[in-house]
Amino acid sequence: MEPLRCFVTDRALDYTLVAVTPRGAQGEALSSFGRLILSEAQGKAVIGEFVHIIQHPRGEPKQIALRDNQIVDVLERFVHYESDTREGSSGSPVFNDQWEVVALHHSAVPKTDTEGRPLSVDGTVWRPEMGEQQLAWRANEGVRISRVLRSLHEASLTGEAAELRDEVFTTGLDPSPAKNTPPMPSFTGRPILASADGSQAGAQSHAAAGSAQPVLPLRITLDFDTSSLPPAALSAPLPALAPTPRPPSAGRPDLVTAVGKDIDAALVDHRFARERPYYDRSADAAARAAYYANVRTDDGDALRRALTTLLAETHAPKPRYKPMRLVYPWVDLHRDGRLRSIYSGQEFSAEELIRADAAVEEARLAREHELLLRERTAGPAEFEAEFRALEASLPFNCEHVVPQSWFHEKEPMRGDLHHLFTCESGCNSYRNNFPYFDFTDFEETVRDACGKRESVGFEPEKCRGVVARATLYFLMRYPGQIGDVAQEFPEDRLPVLLRWHEGEAVTEYELHRNAAISEIQGNRNPLIDHPEWARAIDFSGVWP
């Protein structure tokens, strides 16, 4: 992908055009995949005729919806049709019976009443709390390809971007001599046309956070990096990247390549991030108000239950644990663009921690491969024990304020960004899985740079309010998951978290983190947004 050469996107028409290299990663010419000729001519979509969709519903192997897909409406910019699609079909080409592309599929259309309100399957007005499965769907909707091409014509481009756009309209002609139409755009491996957004979900169609990016010609790939930035960020010049070192990895070049790609992607994300506003206070205030609009605060138990439900329902997608891609490039940055250890305050650059975590990941993959080769006859229990021992032996620079051992390293807890923070491996190991504790002699005692640890628990040197709010979030988001054994966080430690929370005000760093995480995984930390709720919430129901 070469967005710095050409990048055109249109939110209203839900499409994006991106330049790509002429050849793939293995040197193959992308033109070998063939191409779809696109026509600006109108009249290709007629009410009552059938359309066909080539798609990858839910990321599954390619499927084709044929016949029984009648066009029910043709609007100025969109065409409506009955068809069989699912999440992930967004961006698929929609063909008429002559196999001309008539639309770019992008969403489902719900049934509405005379006032334009969506209806549920039982005919009543649909409400968000009913869930999307109760929406009554009328048809699917595609963006008319003639309107997409008109938009491309009107896009204000200069230089190479304009040349590439013009190439789209000059590299192909309709091969049929029977038609007298203008030159036809075609895609020959250089541009990718995709659904740009696709945020509406439905029973018949739709793309959720992992949206589809169909490559015309006839090649559809589905991948969306949740740490990607808005298209505006792509207009910033990208500094040259130094080649990523590729150290040997136990004779496994495929492991080196996989981890190297993660490094390169993380570094690109970080460079884009540095061009973004660090924290937009007014936009975040609006997002916060909308998020808690239906939460009532007059009863402590009801408040906790409402927040638990809200946090779970809005936690989508659920990113897996990979701090080099999500935590270090953007989420955990301070305003000066640096990372700081949550416990000691030690400073790091994002690049050094990205590369350090990549080295650990490479070592882990290589050792897991060796284990699989060596223990061919081992059963699941033996492998699990070996893998746990391997994880425990490796240094990590990312801290789970709720230790992984308390929830058995399970997702989505392991990858939940709200309780992941930068932390040098020394402090990570020093804290281990000790619960937080408030030492009365903390200010007078001789302690490690990370804090103080004894058999009763651990008190960090820095950011006690930050870790308290992150832990309280975890207790609300995952009630009953921790506290059922002696070494985990017991209920009688709740006053410790509340004191730390009230003793240190929410910082801009936390506000930035909360907004950034909300963009990635959808939910927010209520104790950052509403610190005053801490004493109102009845936490008694969060322990087993």
Coordinates of C-alpha atoms in Angstrom, one line a residue:
M1 CA 0.0 0.0 0.0
E2 CA 1.3 3.4 -0.9
P3 CA -1.1 6.0 0.5
L4 CA 1.4 8.8 0.4
R5 CA 1.4 8.5 -3.4
C6 CA -2.4 8.5 -3.8
F7 CA -5.2 8.4 -1.2
V8 CA -8.8 9.5 -1.9
T9 CA -11.6 8.8 0.6
D10 CA -15.2 9.8 0.8
R11 CA -17.2 9.2 4.0
A12 CA -20.6 9.9 2.4
L13 CA -20.0 7.5 -0.4
D14 CA -18.1 5.1 1.8
Y15 CA -15.2 4.3 -0.5
T16 CA -11.4 4.7 -0.5
L17 CA -8.9 4.7 -3.4
V18 CA -5.3 3.8 -2.5
A19 CA -2.2 3.4 -4.6
V20 CA -0.4 0.1 -4.3
T21 CA 2.8 -1.2 -5.6
P22 CA 2.7 -2.8 -9.1
R23 CA 4.1 -6.1 -7.6
G24 CA 3.3 -8.1 -4.6
A25 CA 5.6 -9.1 -1.7
Q26 CA 6.9 -12.1 -3.7
G27 CA 7.5 -10.0 -6.8
E28 CA 4.4 -11.2 -8.6
A29 CA 2.7 -8.7 -10.9
L30 CA -0.7 -7.7 -9.4
S31 CA -2.0 -7.4 -13.0
S32 CA -1.9 -11.2 -13.2
F33 CA -5.1 -11.3 -11.1
G34 CA -7.1 -9.7 -13.9
R35 CA -9.2 -6.6 -13.5
L36 CA -12.8 -5.3 -13.3
I37 CA -13.7 -2.7 -15.9
L38 CA -15.7 0.1 -14.2
S39 CA -18.2 2.2 -16.3
E40 CA -19.5 5.7 -15.6
A41 CA -22.5 4.9 -17.8
Q42 CA -25.8 5.0 -16.0
G43 CA -28.7 2.6 -16.4
K44 CA -26.8 -0.5 -15.4
A45 CA -29.0 -1.0 -12.3
V46 CA -32.7 -1.4 -13.1
I47 CA -35.5 -2.0 -10.5
G48 CA -36.7 -5.7 -10.7
E49 CA -33.5 -7.0 -12.2
F50 CA -31.1 -9.3 -10.4
V51 CA -27.6 -8.6 -9.0
H52 CA -24.8 -10.8 -7.9
I53 CA -22.2 -10.3 -5.2
I54 CA -18.7 -11.8 -4.9
Q55 CA -17.8 -11.7 -1.2
H56 CA -16.0 -13.1 1.8
P57 CA -18.8 -13.0 4.5
R58 CA -17.4 -13.1 8.0
G59 CA -13.9 -13.5 6.5
E60 CA -14.8 -17.0 5.1
P61 CA -13.6 -18.3 1.7
K62 CA -15.0 -16.6 -1.3
Q63 CA -18.7 -16.9 -1.8
I64 CA -21.0 -15.7 -4.6
A65 CA -24.6 -14.7 -4.1
L66 CA -26.5 -15.5 -7.3
R67 CA -30.1 -14.7 -8.4
D68 CA -32.9 -14.1 -5.9
N69 CA -31.2 -10.7 -5.3
Q70 CA -33.6 -8.3 -6.9
I71 CA -33.0 -4.6 -7.1
V72 CA -35.8 -2.9 -5.1
D73 CA -34.8 0.7 -5.4
V74 CA -32.4 3.0 -7.3
L75 CA -31.6 6.3 -5.6
E76 CA -29.4 9.2 -6.6
R77 CA -26.3 7.8 -4.9
F78 CA -27.3 4.3 -3.8
V79 CA -29.0 1.1 -5.0
H80 CA -31.1 -1.2 -2.8
Y81 CA -31.3 -4.9 -3.4
E82 CA -32.3 -8.1 -1.6
S83 CA -29.3 -10.4 -1.2
D84 CA -27.6 -12.8 1.2
T85 CA -24.6 -11.1 2.9
R86 CA -23.1 -11.1 6.3
E87 CA -20.6 -9.1 8.3
G88 CA -17.4 -8.7 6.3
S89 CA -19.2 -8.4 3.0
S90 CA -18.8 -4.7 3.0
G91 CA -16.9 -3.4 0.0
S92 CA -17.8 -6.3 -2.3
P93 CA -18.5 -5.6 -6.0
V94 CA -22.2 -5.9 -7.0
F95 CA -22.8 -7.1 -10.5
N96 CA -25.8 -7.0 -12.8
D97 CA -26.8 -9.9 -15.1
Q98 CA -24.2 -8.7 -17.7
W99 CA -21.5 -8.9 -15.0
E100 CA -21.0 -5.2 -15.1
V101 CA -20.1 -3.6 -11.7
V102 CA -23.1 -1.6 -10.6
A103 CA -22.3 -0.8 -7.0
L104 CA -19.9 -1.2 -4.1
H105 CA -21.7 -3.0 -1.3
H106 CA -21.6 -1.3 2.0
S107 CA -24.5 -1.8 4.4
A108 CA -28.0 -3.0 5.3
V109 CA -31.1 -0.8 5.3
P110 CA -33.6 -1.3 8.2
K111 CA -37.3 -1.1 7.8
T112 CA -38.7 2.2 9.2
D113 CA -42.0 3.7 10.1
T114 CA -43.6 6.8 8.6
E115 CA -41.4 9.0 10.9
G116 CA -38.2 7.3 9.7
R117 CA -37.6 5.4 12.9
P118 CA -36.2 1.8 12.5
L119 CA -38.5 -1.0 13.3
S120 CA -37.9 -4.3 15.2
V121 CA -38.9 -7.7 13.9
D122 CA -42.2 -7.5 15.9
G123 CA -43.2 -4.3 14.2
T124 CA -42.5 -2.0 17.1
V125 CA -40.0 0.9 17.1
W126 CA -36.6 -0.5 17.6
R127 CA -34.4 0.7 20.5
P128 CA -30.7 0.2 20.9
E129 CA -31.1 -1.9 24.0
M130 CA -33.0 -4.5 22.0
G131 CA -29.8 -5.4 20.2
E132 CA -29.1 -5.5 16.4
Q133 CA -30.5 -9.0 16.1
Q134 CA -34.0 -7.5 16.7
L135 CA -33.8 -5.0 13.8
A136 CA -36.1 -5.7 10.9
W137 CA -34.1 -5.4 7.6
R138 CA -35.6 -4.2 4.4
A139 CA -32.7 -4.5 1.9
N140 CA -29.0 -4.2 1.4
E141 CA -27.5 -1.0 0.0
G142 CA -24.6 -0.4 -2.4
V143 CA -23.0 2.8 -3.5
R144 CA -23.6 3.3 -7.3
I145 CA -20.3 2.8 -9.0
S146 CA -21.1 5.7 -11.4
R147 CA -21.3 8.0 -8.3
V148 CA -18.0 6.7 -7.0
L149 CA -16.3 7.5 -10.4
R150 CA -17.9 10.9 -10.5
S151 CA -16.5 11.6 -7.1
L152 CA -13.0 10.5 -8.2
H153 CA -13.3 12.9 -11.2
E154 CA -14.1 15.8 -8.8
A155 CA -11.4 15.0 -6.2
S156 CA -8.9 17.8 -6.0
L157 CA -5.5 16.1 -6.6
T158 CA -2.2 17.3 -7.8
G159 CA 1.1 15.8 -8.9
E160 CA 1.5 12.0 -8.9
A161 CA -1.8 11.5 -7.1
A162 CA -3.6 13.2 -10.0
E163 CA -1.6 11.2 -12.5
L164 CA -2.6 7.9 -10.8
R165 CA -6.2 9.0 -10.6
D166 CA -6.2 9.9 -14.3
E167 CA -4.6 6.5 -15.1
V168 CA -7.7 4.9 -13.6
F169 CA -9.8 6.5 -16.3
T170 CA -7.5 5.8 -19.2
T171 CA -6.1 2.3 -18.9
G172 CA -9.1 0.4 -20.0
L173 CA -12.0 0.5 -22.5
D174 CA -15.2 -1.6 -22.5
P175 CA -14.3 -4.5 -24.8
S176 CA -17.9 -4.7 -26.1
P177 CA -18.2 -3.0 -29.6
A178 CA -21.9 -2.9 -29.2
K179 CA -21.7 -0.2 -26.6
N180 CA -20.9 3.4 -27.2
T181 CA -19.7 4.6 -23.7
P182 CA -17.0 6.8 -22.4
P183 CA -13.6 5.4 -21.5
M184 CA -13.9 2.9 -18.7
P185 CA -11.8 3.0 -15.5
S186 CA -9.9 -0.1 -14.7
F187 CA -7.8 -1.3 -11.9
T188 CA -4.5 -2.9 -12.9
G189 CA -2.8 -3.5 -9.6
R190 CA -1.9 0.1 -8.8
P191 CA -5.1 1.4 -7.1
I192 CA -7.3 -0.4 -4.6
L193 CA -10.9 0.5 -4.3
A194 CA -12.5 -0.4 -1.0
S195 CA -15.4 0.3 1.3
A196 CA -14.1 3.2 3.4
D197 CA -16.1 2.7 6.5
G198 CA -19.0 0.3 6.8
S199 CA -19.8 1.0 10.4
Q200 CA -23.5 -0.1 10.2
A201 CA -24.1 -3.7 11.2
G202 CA -27.1 -5.8 10.4
A203 CA -28.6 -9.2 10.1
Q204 CA -28.1 -9.2 6.4
S205 CA -25.0 -7.2 6.1
H206 CA -22.3 -5.6 7.5
A207 CA -18.8 -4.7 8.4
A208 CA -17.9 -4.3 12.0
A209 CA -14.6 -2.9 13.3
G210 CA -12.6 -5.3 11.1
S211 CA -13.8 -3.9 7.8
A212 CA -13.3 -5.4 4.4
Q213 CA -10.8 -4.1 1.8
P214 CA -11.6 -5.7 -1.6
V215 CA -8.9 -5.2 -4.1
L216 CA -10.2 -4.7 -7.5
P217 CA -9.4 -6.7 -9.6
L218 CA -11.2 -9.7 -8.2
R219 CA -9.0 -10.1 -5.2
I220 CA -10.5 -9.5 -1.7
T221 CA -8.5 -9.3 1.5
L222 CA -10.0 -8.6 4.9
D223 CA -7.8 -6.9 7.4
F224 CA -8.1 -3.9 9.5
D225 CA -5.4 -2.8 12.0
T226 CA -7.2 -1.4 15.0
S227 CA -4.4 0.8 15.7
S228 CA -4.7 2.5 12.3
L229 CA -5.3 6.2 12.2
P230 CA -7.9 8.3 10.4
P231 CA -7.2 9.0 6.7
A232 CA -6.2 12.6 7.5
A233 CA -3.1 11.4 9.3
L234 CA -2.0 9.8 6.0
S235 CA -1.4 13.2 4.5
A236 CA 1.6 13.8 6.7
P237 CA 5.0 13.1 5.3
L238 CA 6.4 9.8 6.5
P239 CA 10.1 9.9 7.6
A240 CA 12.3 7.3 6.1
L241 CA 12.5 4.1 8.2
A242 CA 15.8 2.5 9.0
P243 CA 15.9 -1.1 7.9
T244 CA 14.7 -3.4 10.7
P245 CA 17.5 -5.7 11.8
R246 CA 16.7 -9.4 11.2
P247 CA 18.7 -11.4 13.7
P248 CA 18.9 -15.2 13.2
S249 CA 16.1 -17.1 15.0
A250 CA 17.0 -20.7 15.5
G251 CA 17.1 -21.4 11.8
R252 CA 13.5 -20.1 11.4
P253 CA 13.5 -17.2 8.9
D254 CA 9.7 -17.3 8.8
L255 CA 9.6 -16.3 12.4
V256 CA 12.0 -13.5 11.8
T257 CA 9.9 -12.2 8.9
A258 CA 6.7 -12.3 10.9
V259 CA 8.1 -10.4 13.8
G260 CA 9.9 -8.0 11.5
K261 CA 6.6 -7.1 9.8
D262 CA 5.1 -6.3 13.2
I263 CA 8.1 -4.0 14.0
D264 CA 7.8 -2.1 10.7
A265 CA 4.0 -1.7 11.1
A266 CA 4.4 -0.5 14.7
L267 CA 7.0 2.1 13.7
V268 CA 4.9 3.4 10.9
D269 CA 1.9 3.7 13.3
H270 CA 4.1 5.6 15.8
R271 CA 5.2 8.1 13.1
F272 CA 1.7 8.7 12.1
A273 CA 0.7 9.1 15.8
R274 CA 3.2 11.8 16.3
E275 CA 1.3 13.9 13.8
R276 CA -2.0 13.6 15.6
P277 CA -3.4 15.9 18.2
Y278 CA -2.5 14.4 21.6
Y279 CA -5.8 15.0 23.2
D280 CA -8.9 16.7 21.8
R281 CA -10.7 17.8 25.0
S282 CA -14.0 19.0 23.4
A283 CA -14.4 15.9 21.2
D284 CA -13.7 13.6 24.1
A285 CA -16.2 15.5 26.3
A286 CA -18.9 14.9 23.6
A287 CA -17.9 11.2 23.3
R288 CA -18.0 10.8 27.1
A289 CA -21.5 12.4 27.4
A290 CA -22.9 10.1 24.6
Y291 CA -21.3 7.0 26.1
Y292 CA -22.9 7.4 29.6
A293 CA -26.2 9.0 28.4
N294 CA -28.4 6.2 29.7
V295 CA -26.5 5.5 32.9
R296 CA -28.3 6.3 36.1
T297 CA -26.4 7.0 39.4
D298 CA -29.0 7.0 42.1
D299 CA -28.3 3.4 43.3
G300 CA -24.8 2.0 43.9
D301 CA -25.5 -1.6 43.0
A302 CA -27.6 -0.6 40.0
L303 CA -24.8 1.8 38.9
R304 CA -22.2 -0.9 39.1
R305 CA -24.4 -3.4 37.1
A306 CA -25.2 -0.8 34.5
L307 CA -21.5 0.1 34.0
T308 CA -20.5 -3.6 33.8
T309 CA -23.1 -4.2 31.1
L310 CA -22.1 -1.1 29.2
L311 CA -18.4 -1.9 29.4
A312 CA -19.0 -5.4 28.1
E313 CA -21.4 -4.5 25.3
T314 CA -19.2 -1.7 23.9
H315 CA -16.0 -3.7 24.2
A316 CA -15.7 -4.5 20.5
P317 CA -13.4 -5.4 18.9
K318 CA -11.4 -7.2 21.5
P319 CA -7.7 -6.8 20.5
R320 CA -5.3 -9.6 21.5
Y321 CA -2.3 -8.9 23.6
K322 CA 0.4 -7.2 21.4
P323 CA 1.8 -4.2 23.1
M324 CA 4.3 -3.4 20.4
R325 CA 1.4 -2.7 18.0
L326 CA -1.1 -1.0 20.3
V327 CA 0.4 0.2 23.6
Y328 CA 3.7 1.7 22.6
P329 CA 3.0 3.5 19.3
W330 CA 0.1 5.6 20.6
V331 CA -2.0 4.5 23.5
D332 CA 0.6 4.9 26.3
L333 CA 2.4 7.9 25.0
H334 CA 2.8 11.0 27.1
R335 CA 2.4 14.5 25.6
D336 CA 6.2 14.7 24.9
G337 CA 6.0 11.5 22.7
R338 CA 7.9 9.5 25.3
L339 CA 6.9 6.4 27.3
R340 CA 7.3 6.2 31.1
S341 CA 7.3 3.2 33.4
I342 CA 4.1 3.0 35.3
Y343 CA 5.9 2.1 38.5
S344 CA 9.3 3.9 38.4
G345 CA 8.7 6.7 36.0
Q346 CA 11.8 5.7 33.9
E347 CA 11.6 7.1 30.3
F348 CA 11.8 5.2 27.1
S349 CA 11.3 5.9 23.4
A350 CA 8.6 4.0 21.7
E351 CA 11.0 2.5 19.2
E352 CA 13.3 1.0 21.8
L353 CA 10.4 -0.8 23.5
I354 CA 8.9 -1.9 20.2
R355 CA 12.2 -3.5 19.3
A356 CA 12.7 -5.0 22.7
D357 CA 9.3 -6.6 22.8
A358 CA 9.9 -7.9 19.2
A359 CA 13.0 -9.6 20.4
V360 CA 11.1 -11.3 23.2
E361 CA 8.4 -12.4 20.8
E362 CA 10.9 -13.8 18.4
A363 CA 12.6 -15.8 21.1
R364 CA 9.2 -17.1 22.4
L365 CA 8.1 -18.2 18.9
A366 CA 11.4 -20.0 18.3
R367 CA 11.3 -21.8 21.6
E368 CA 7.7 -22.8 21.1
H369 CA 8.7 -24.3 17.8
E370 CA 11.5 -26.2 19.4
L371 CA 9.1 -27.5 22.1
L372 CA 6.7 -28.7 19.5
L373 CA 9.4 -30.6 17.6
R374 CA 10.9 -32.0 20.8
E375 CA 7.7 -33.1 22.5
R376 CA 5.8 -34.7 19.8
T377 CA 4.1 -37.2 22.1
A378 CA 3.2 -34.7 24.8
G379 CA -0.5 -34.1 25.6
P380 CA -2.4 -30.8 26.1
A381 CA -1.6 -30.6 29.8
E382 CA 2.2 -31.0 29.3
F383 CA 2.2 -28.4 26.5
E384 CA 0.2 -26.0 28.7
A385 CA 2.7 -26.4 31.6
E386 CA 5.7 -25.9 29.3
F387 CA 4.2 -22.8 27.6
R388 CA 3.3 -21.3 31.0
A389 CA 6.9 -21.9 32.2
L390 CA 8.2 -20.3 29.0
E391 CA 6.1 -17.2 29.4
A392 CA 7.2 -16.8 33.0
S393 CA 10.9 -17.1 32.0
L394 CA 10.8 -14.2 29.5
P395 CA 11.2 -10.5 30.3
F396 CA 8.3 -8.2 29.5
N397 CA 8.1 -4.4 29.3
C398 CA 4.4 -4.3 29.5
E399 CA 2.6 -4.5 32.8
H400 CA -0.8 -5.9 33.5
V401 CA -1.9 -4.1 36.6
V402 CA -4.1 -7.1 37.2
P403 CA -1.6 -10.0 36.9
Q404 CA -2.2 -12.5 34.1
S405 CA -1.9 -15.4 36.4
W406 CA -5.1 -14.2 38.2
F407 CA -7.2 -14.8 35.1
H408 CA -5.1 -17.6 33.6
E409 CA -3.8 -15.5 30.7
K410 CA -7.2 -15.6 29.0
E411 CA -8.5 -13.2 26.4
P412 CA -10.1 -10.6 26.3
M413 CA -8.6 -9.8 29.7
R414 CA -5.0 -10.3 28.6
G415 CA -5.3 -7.9 25.7
D416 CA -7.6 -5.3 27.4
L417 CA -5.8 -2.1 26.9
H418 CA -7.3 -0.3 29.9
H419 CA -4.9 -2.3 32.3
L420 CA -1.8 -2.5 30.1
F421 CA 1.0 0.0 30.8
T422 CA 4.6 0.6 29.9
C423 CA 6.9 -1.0 32.5
E424 CA 10.6 -2.0 32.3
S425 CA 11.2 -5.7 32.8
G426 CA 12.9 -5.1 36.1
C427 CA 9.9 -3.5 37.7
N428 CA 7.6 -6.0 36.0
S429 CA 9.5 -8.9 37.7
Y430 CA 9.8 -7.0 41.0
R431 CA 6.1 -6.5 41.3
N432 CA 5.4 -10.1 40.1
N433 CA 1.8 -10.9 41.0
F434 CA 1.6 -9.3 44.4
P435 CA -1.6 -7.4 45.1
Y436 CA -1.4 -3.7 45.7
F437 CA -0.9 -2.6 49.3
D438 CA -0.7 0.7 51.2
F439 CA 2.4 0.6 53.4
T440 CA 2.1 3.0 56.4
D441 CA 5.9 3.6 56.4
F442 CA 6.2 3.9 52.7
E443 CA 7.8 7.4 52.8
E444 CA 10.4 6.5 55.4
T445 CA 11.4 3.1 54.3
V446 CA 14.3 2.2 52.0
R447 CA 12.7 0.8 48.8
D448 CA 13.4 -0.3 45.2
A449 CA 13.1 2.3 42.5
C450 CA 9.9 0.5 41.4
G451 CA 8.3 0.7 44.9
K452 CA 8.1 -1.4 48.0
R453 CA 7.2 -5.1 48.1
E454 CA 6.7 -7.4 51.0
S455 CA 4.8 -10.6 51.5
V456 CA 1.6 -8.7 52.0
G457 CA 1.7 -6.8 48.7
F458 CA 3.3 -4.2 46.5
E459 CA 3.1 -0.4 46.5
P460 CA 4.4 1.4 43.4
E461 CA 6.7 4.4 43.5
K462 CA 4.7 6.3 40.9
C463 CA 1.2 6.5 39.5
R464 CA -0.8 5.0 42.4
G465 CA -4.0 6.8 41.2
V466 CA -3.5 5.5 37.7
V467 CA -3.1 1.9 38.7
A468 CA -6.1 2.2 41.1
R469 CA -8.4 3.4 38.4
A470 CA -7.2 0.7 36.0
T471 CA -7.8 -2.0 38.6
L472 CA -11.2 -0.7 39.5
Y473 CA -12.1 -0.7 35.8
F474 CA -11.1 -4.4 35.6
L475 CA -13.2 -5.3 38.6
M476 CA -16.3 -3.7 37.0
R477 CA -15.6 -5.1 33.5
Y478 CA -14.8 -8.7 34.7
P479 CA -16.8 -9.2 37.9
G480 CA -16.0 -12.5 39.6
Q481 CA -12.8 -13.1 37.7
I482 CA -10.3 -12.3 40.5
G483 CA -10.2 -12.5 44.3
D484 CA -11.2 -16.1 44.8
V485 CA -7.7 -17.2 46.1
A486 CA -5.5 -15.8 48.8
Q487 CA -2.8 -14.4 46.5
E488 CA -5.2 -12.4 44.4
F489 CA -6.7 -9.0 45.1
P490 CA -9.0 -9.5 48.1
E491 CA -12.1 -7.5 48.8
D492 CA -10.6 -5.9 51.9
R493 CA -8.1 -4.1 49.7
L494 CA -10.8 -2.0 48.0
P495 CA -10.2 0.9 50.4
V496 CA -6.6 1.0 49.2
L497 CA -7.7 1.6 45.6
L498 CA -10.2 4.2 46.6
R499 CA -7.7 6.1 48.6
W500 CA -5.1 6.1 45.8
H501 CA -7.8 7.1 43.3
E502 CA -8.9 10.0 45.4
G503 CA -5.4 11.0 46.4
E504 CA -4.2 11.6 42.8
A505 CA -6.4 13.5 40.3
V506 CA -6.9 12.2 36.7
T507 CA -4.2 13.5 34.5
E508 CA -4.2 14.5 30.8
Y509 CA -2.1 11.4 30.2
E510 CA -5.0 9.2 31.4
L511 CA -7.6 11.2 29.4
H512 CA -5.5 10.7 26.3
R513 CA -5.2 6.9 27.0
N514 CA -8.9 6.6 27.7
A515 CA -9.8 8.4 24.4
A516 CA -7.3 6.4 22.4
I517 CA -8.4 3.1 23.8
S518 CA -12.0 4.0 23.2
E519 CA -11.2 4.4 19.5
I520 CA -9.6 0.9 19.4
Q521 CA -11.7 -1.3 21.6
G522 CA -14.9 0.8 22.0
N523 CA -15.3 1.0 25.8
R524 CA -14.1 3.6 28.4
N525 CA -12.9 3.7 32.0
P526 CA -15.7 5.2 34.1
L527 CA -13.4 6.2 36.9
I528 CA -11.4 8.4 34.5
D529 CA -14.5 9.9 33.0
H530 CA -16.4 10.3 36.3
P531 CA -14.0 10.2 39.3
E532 CA -16.8 11.2 41.6
W533 CA -18.6 7.8 41.0
A534 CA -15.9 5.9 42.9
R535 CA -17.7 6.2 46.2
A536 CA -21.2 5.8 44.7
I537 CA -20.5 2.5 43.0
D538 CA -21.2 -0.6 45.1
F539 CA -18.2 -2.9 44.3
S540 CA -19.4 -5.7 46.6
G541 CA -20.7 -7.7 43.6
V542 CA -17.4 -7.8 41.7
W543 CA -15.8 -10.5 43.9
P544 CA -16.5 -14.3 43.5

